[in-house]
mmCIF file of C-alpha atoms in Angstrom:
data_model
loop_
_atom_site.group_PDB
_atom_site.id
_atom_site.type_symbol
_atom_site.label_atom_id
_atom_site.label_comp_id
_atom_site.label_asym_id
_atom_site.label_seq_id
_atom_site.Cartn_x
_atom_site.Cartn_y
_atom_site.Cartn_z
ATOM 1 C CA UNK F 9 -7.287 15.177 0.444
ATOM 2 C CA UNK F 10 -4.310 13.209 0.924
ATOM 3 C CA UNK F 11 -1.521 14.262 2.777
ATOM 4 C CA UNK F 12 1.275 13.628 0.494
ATOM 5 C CA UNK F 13 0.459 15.688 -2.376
ATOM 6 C CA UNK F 14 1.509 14.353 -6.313
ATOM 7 C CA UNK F 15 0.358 15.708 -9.476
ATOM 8 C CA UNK F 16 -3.123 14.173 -11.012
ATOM 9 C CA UNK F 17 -1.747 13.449 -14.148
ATOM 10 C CA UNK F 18 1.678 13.300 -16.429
ATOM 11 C CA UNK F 19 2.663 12.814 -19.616
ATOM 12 C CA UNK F 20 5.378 12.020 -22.325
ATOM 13 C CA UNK F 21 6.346 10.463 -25.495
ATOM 14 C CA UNK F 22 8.594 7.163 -25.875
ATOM 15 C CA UNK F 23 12.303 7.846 -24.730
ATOM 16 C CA UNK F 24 11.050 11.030 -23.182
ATOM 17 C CA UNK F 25 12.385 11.390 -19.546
ATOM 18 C CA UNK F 26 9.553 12.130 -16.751
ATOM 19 C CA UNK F 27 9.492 13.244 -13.258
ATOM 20 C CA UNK F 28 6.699 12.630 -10.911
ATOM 21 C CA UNK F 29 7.070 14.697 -7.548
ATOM 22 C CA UNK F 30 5.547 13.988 -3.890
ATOM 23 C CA UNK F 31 5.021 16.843 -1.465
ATOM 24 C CA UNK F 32 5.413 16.189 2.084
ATOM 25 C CA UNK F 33 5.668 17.577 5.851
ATOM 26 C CA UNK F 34 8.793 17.116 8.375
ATOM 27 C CA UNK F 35 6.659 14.758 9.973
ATOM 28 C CA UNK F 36 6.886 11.889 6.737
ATOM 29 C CA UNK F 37 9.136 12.452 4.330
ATOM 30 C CA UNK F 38 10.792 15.108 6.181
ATOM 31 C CA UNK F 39 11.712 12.269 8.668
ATOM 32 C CA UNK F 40 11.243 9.002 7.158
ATOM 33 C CA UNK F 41 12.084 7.084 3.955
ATOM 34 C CA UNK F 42 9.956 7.376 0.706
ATOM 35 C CA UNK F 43 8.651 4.389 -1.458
ATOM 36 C CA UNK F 44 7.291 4.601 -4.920
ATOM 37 C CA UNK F 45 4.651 1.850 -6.371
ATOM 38 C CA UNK F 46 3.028 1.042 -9.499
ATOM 39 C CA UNK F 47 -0.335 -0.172 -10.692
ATOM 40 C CA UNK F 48 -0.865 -1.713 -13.982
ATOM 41 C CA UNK F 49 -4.115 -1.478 -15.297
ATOM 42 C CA UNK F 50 -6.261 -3.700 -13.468
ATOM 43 C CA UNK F 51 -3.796 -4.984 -11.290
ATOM 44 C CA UNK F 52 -2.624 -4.878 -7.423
ATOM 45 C CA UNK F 53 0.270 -2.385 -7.213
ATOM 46 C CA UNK F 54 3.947 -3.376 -7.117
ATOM 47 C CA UNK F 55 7.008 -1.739 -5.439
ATOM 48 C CA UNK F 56 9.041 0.091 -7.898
ATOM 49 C CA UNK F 57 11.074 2.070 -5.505
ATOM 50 C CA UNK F 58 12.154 2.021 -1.877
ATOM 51 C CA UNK F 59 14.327 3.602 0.978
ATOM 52 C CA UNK F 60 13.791 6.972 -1.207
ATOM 53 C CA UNK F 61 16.365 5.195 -4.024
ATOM 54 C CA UNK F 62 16.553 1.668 -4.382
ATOM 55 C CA UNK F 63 15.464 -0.501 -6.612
ATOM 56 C CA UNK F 64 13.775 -3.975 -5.572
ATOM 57 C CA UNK F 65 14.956 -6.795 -7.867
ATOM 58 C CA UNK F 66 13.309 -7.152 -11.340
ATOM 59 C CA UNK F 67 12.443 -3.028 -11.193
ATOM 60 C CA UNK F 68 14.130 -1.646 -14.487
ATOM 61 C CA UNK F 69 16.939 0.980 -14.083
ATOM 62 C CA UNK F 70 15.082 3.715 -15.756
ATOM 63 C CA UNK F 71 13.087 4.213 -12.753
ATOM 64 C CA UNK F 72 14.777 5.836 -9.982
ATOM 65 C CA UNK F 73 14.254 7.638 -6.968
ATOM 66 C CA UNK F 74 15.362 11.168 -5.197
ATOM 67 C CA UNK F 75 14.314 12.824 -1.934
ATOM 68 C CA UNK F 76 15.316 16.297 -0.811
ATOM 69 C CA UNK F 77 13.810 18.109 2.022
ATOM 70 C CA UNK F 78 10.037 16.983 2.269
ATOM 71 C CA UNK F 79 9.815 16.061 -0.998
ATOM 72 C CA UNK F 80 10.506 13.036 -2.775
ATOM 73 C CA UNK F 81 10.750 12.282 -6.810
ATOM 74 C CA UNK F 82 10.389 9.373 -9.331
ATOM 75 C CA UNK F 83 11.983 9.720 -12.878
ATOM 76 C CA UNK F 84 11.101 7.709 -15.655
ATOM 77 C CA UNK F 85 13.823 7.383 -18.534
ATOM 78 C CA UNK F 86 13.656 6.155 -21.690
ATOM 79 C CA UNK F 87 9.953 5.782 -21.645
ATOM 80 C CA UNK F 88 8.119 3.142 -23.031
ATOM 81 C CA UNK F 89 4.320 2.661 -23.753
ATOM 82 C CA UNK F 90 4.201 -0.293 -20.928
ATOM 83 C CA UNK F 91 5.389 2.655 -18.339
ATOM 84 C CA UNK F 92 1.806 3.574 -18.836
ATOM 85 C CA UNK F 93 -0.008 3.318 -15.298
ATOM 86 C CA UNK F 94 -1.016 4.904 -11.435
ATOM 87 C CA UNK F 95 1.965 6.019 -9.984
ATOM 88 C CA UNK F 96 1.948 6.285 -5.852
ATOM 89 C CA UNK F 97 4.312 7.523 -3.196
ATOM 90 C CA UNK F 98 4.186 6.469 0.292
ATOM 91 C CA UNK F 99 6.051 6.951 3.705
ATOM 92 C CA UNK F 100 5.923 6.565 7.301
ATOM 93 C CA UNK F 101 4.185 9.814 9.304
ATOM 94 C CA UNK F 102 5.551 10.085 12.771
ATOM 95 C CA UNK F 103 2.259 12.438 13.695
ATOM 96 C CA UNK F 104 -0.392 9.741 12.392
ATOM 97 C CA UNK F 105 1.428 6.905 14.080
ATOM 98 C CA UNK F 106 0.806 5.736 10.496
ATOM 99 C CA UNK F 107 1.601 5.076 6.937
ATOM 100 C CA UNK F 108 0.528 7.782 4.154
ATOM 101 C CA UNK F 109 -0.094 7.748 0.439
ATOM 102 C CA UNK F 110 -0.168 10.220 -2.449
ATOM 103 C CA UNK F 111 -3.491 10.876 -4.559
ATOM 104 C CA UNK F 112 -1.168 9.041 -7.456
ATOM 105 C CA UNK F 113 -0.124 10.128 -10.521
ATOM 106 C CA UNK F 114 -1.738 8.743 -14.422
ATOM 107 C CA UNK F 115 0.872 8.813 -16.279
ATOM 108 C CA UNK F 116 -0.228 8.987 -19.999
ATOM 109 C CA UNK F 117 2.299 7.374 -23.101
ATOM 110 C CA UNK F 118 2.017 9.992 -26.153
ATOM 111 C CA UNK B 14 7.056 -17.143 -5.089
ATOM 112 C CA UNK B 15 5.577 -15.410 -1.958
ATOM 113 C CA UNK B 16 2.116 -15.425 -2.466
ATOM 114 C CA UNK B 17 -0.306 -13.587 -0.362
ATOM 115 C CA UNK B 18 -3.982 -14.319 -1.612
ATOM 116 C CA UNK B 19 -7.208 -12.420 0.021
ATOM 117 C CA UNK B 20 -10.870 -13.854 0.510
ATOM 118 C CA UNK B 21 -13.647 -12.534 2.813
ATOM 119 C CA UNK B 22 -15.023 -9.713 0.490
ATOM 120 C CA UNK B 23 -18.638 -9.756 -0.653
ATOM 121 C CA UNK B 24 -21.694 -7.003 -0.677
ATOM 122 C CA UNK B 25 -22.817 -6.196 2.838
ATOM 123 C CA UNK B 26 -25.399 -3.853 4.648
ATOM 124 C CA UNK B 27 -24.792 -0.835 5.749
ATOM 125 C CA UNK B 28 -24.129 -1.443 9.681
ATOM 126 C CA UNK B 29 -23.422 -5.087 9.134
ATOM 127 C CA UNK B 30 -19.642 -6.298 9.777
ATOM 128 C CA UNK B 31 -17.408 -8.749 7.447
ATOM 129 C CA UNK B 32 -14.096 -10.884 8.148
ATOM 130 C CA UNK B 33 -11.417 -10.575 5.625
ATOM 131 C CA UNK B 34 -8.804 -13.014 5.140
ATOM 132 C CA UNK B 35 -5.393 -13.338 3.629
ATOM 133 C CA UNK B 36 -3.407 -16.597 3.274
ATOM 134 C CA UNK B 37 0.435 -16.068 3.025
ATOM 135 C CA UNK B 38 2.592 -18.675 1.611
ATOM 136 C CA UNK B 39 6.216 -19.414 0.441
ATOM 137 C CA UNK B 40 7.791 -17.031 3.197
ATOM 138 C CA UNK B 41 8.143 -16.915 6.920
ATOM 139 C CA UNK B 42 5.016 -15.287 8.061
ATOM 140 C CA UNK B 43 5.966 -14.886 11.541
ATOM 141 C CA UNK B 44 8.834 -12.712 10.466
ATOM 142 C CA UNK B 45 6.957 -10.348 8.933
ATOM 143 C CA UNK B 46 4.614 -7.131 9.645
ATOM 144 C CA UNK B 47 1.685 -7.117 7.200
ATOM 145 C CA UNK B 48 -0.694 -4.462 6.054
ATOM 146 C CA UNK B 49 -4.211 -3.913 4.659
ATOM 147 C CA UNK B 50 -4.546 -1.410 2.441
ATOM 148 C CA UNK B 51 -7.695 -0.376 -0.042
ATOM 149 C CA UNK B 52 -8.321 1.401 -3.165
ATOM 150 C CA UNK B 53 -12.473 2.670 -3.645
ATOM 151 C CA UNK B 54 -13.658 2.617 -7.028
ATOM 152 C CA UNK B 55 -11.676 4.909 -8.954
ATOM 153 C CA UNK B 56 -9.850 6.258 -6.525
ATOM 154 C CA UNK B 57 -6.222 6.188 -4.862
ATOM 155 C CA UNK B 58 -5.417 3.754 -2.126
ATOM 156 C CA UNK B 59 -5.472 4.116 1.502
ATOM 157 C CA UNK B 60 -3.618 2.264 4.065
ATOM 158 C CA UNK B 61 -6.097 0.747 6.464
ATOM 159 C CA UNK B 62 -3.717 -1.106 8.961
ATOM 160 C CA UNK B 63 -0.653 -2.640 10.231
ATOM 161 C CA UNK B 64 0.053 -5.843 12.796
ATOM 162 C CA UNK B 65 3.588 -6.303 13.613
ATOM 163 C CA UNK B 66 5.512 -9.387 12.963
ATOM 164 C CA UNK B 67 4.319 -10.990 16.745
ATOM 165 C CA UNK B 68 1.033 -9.608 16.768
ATOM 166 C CA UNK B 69 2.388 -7.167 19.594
ATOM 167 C CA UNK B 70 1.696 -3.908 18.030
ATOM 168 C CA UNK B 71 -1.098 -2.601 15.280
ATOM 169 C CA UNK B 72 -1.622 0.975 13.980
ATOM 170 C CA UNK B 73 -4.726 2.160 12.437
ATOM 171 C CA UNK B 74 -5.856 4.396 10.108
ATOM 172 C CA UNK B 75 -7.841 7.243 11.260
ATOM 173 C CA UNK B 76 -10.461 6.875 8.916
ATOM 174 C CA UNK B 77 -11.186 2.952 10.351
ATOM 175 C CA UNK B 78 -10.224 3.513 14.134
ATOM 176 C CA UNK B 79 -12.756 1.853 16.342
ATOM 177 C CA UNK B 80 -14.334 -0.099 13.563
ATOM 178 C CA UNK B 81 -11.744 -2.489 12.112
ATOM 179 C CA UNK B 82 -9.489 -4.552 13.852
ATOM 180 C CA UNK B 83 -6.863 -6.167 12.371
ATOM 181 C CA UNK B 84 -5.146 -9.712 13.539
ATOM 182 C CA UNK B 85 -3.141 -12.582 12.513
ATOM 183 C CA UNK B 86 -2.651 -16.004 13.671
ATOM 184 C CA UNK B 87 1.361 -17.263 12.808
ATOM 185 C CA UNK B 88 0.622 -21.251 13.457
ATOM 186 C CA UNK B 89 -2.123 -20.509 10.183
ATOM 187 C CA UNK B 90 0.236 -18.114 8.162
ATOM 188 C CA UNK B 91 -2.967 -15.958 7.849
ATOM 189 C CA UNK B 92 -3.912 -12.440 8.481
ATOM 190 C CA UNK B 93 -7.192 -10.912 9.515
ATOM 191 C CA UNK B 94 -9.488 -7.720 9.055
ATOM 192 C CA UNK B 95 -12.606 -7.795 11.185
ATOM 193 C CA UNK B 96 -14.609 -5.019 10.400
ATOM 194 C CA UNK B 97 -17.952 -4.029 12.113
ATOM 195 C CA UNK B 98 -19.978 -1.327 11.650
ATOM 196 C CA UNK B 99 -19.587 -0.684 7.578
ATOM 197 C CA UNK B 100 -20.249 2.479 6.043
ATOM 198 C CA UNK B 101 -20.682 2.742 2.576
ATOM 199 C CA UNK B 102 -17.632 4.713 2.023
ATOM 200 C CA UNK B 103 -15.687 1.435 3.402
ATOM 201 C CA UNK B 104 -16.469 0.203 -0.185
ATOM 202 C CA UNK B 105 -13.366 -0.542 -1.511
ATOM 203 C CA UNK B 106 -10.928 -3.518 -2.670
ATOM 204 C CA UNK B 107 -8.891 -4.890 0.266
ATOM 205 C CA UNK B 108 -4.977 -5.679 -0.237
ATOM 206 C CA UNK B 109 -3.096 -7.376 2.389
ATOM 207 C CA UNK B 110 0.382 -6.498 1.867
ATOM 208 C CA UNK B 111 4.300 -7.662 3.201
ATOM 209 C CA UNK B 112 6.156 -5.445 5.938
ATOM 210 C CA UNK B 113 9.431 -5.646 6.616
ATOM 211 C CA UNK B 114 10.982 -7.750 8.827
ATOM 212 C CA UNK B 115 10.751 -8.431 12.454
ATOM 213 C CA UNK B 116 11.178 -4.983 15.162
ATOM 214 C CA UNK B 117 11.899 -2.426 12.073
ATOM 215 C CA UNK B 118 9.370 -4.222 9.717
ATOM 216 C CA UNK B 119 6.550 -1.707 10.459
ATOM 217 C CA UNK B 120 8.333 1.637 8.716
ATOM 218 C CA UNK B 121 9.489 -0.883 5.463
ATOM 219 C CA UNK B 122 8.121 -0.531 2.308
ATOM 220 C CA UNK B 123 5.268 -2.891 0.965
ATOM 221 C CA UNK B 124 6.977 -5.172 -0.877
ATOM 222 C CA UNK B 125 4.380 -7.840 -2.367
ATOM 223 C CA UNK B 126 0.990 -7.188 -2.494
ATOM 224 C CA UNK B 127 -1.712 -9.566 -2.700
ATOM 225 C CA UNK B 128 -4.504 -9.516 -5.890
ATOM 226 C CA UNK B 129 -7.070 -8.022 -3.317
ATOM 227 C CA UNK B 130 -10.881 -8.990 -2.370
ATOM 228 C CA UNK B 131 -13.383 -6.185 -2.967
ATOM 229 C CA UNK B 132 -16.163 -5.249 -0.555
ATOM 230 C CA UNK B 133 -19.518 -3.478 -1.278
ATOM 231 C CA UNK B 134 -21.241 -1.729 1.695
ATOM 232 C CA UNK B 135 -24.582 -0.950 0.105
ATOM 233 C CA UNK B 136 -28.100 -1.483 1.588
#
């Protein structure tokens, strides 16, 4: 069980726009920044989003980041069939003296 | 191109401990907090540990408290996981990971990853 809580799965068609949430506690994102990664198929992950909104260079503008309350959100527009991959979330947690992950998302290209 | 490559893994008894390593290259290493982090088969990934920039401070993941220990030697640019005691469920593929930068580089995100080294604990 992990202690930021996404969605197993999501789903869309190309140029669809899609929203991936991340459920947290006041004691990570509730208090500290959230970052979004990617994984490829068969590949190490990569940061896609960090400080709960910014892109790093060479991330695409159609991903981009939100956070509101203990919760944070990726969106996806304009998707495209190589968007197709594990999507994580990940932040700080002040109580675990550590850093915490989602299960990740699959997101599936229709 | 920062490069951060991993080596170390292999298959392993249960009980039995194994050294990872990661080489770092084309940055400062000094300036930098690094992590481990693993994925199991199939499964999500799990941050393992952190070592500050200096070596001065290292967090640990519940789940590898006691067992691992994590460590890194600046004049070498490398970083270390020594783990002892291996349980099967340690079975996993092994990032190391970049930190942020120097005092505030433990709460920044992970911003290049390594390819990782997987380890088997299995008798």
């Amino acid at each position: 069980q992990s202690v930021l809580t996404q969605p197993p799965s999501a789903s869309g068609t190309p140029g669809q726009r899609v929203t991936i949430s991340c459920s947290g506690s006041s004691s990570n994102i509730g208090s500290n920044t959230a970052n979004w990664y990617q994984q490829l198929p068969g590949t190490a992950p990569k940061l896609l989003i960090y400080s709960n909104n910014r892109r790093p260079s060479g991330a695409p503008d159609r991903f981009s980041g939100s956070k509101s309350g203990t919760s944070a959100s990726l969106a996806i527009s304009g998707l495209q069939s190589e968007d197709e991959a594990d999507y994580y979330c990940a932040a700080w947690d002040d109580s675990l003296n550590g850093w915490v992950f989602g299960g990740g998302t699959k997101l599936t290209v229709l | 191109q920062v490069q951060l490559v991993e080596s170390g893994g292999g298959v392993v008894q249960p009980g039995r401990s194994l050294r990872l390593s990661c080489a770092a290259s084309e940055f400062t290493f000094s300036h930098y907090a690094i992590h481990w982090v693993r994925q199991a088969p199939g499964k999500g990934l799990e941050w393992v540990a952190l070592i500050s920039y200096d070596g001065s401070n290292k967090y640990y993941a519940d789940s590898v408290k006691g067992r691992f220990t994590i460590s890194r030697d600046n004049s070498k640019n490398t970083l270390y996981l020594q783990m002892i005691s291996l349980r099967p469920e340690d079975t996993a593929v092994y990032y190391c990971a970049r930190g942020g930068v120097a005092a505030a580089g433990t709460w920044a995100a992970f911003d290049y990853w390594g390819q990782g080294t997987l380890v088997t604990v299995s008798s």
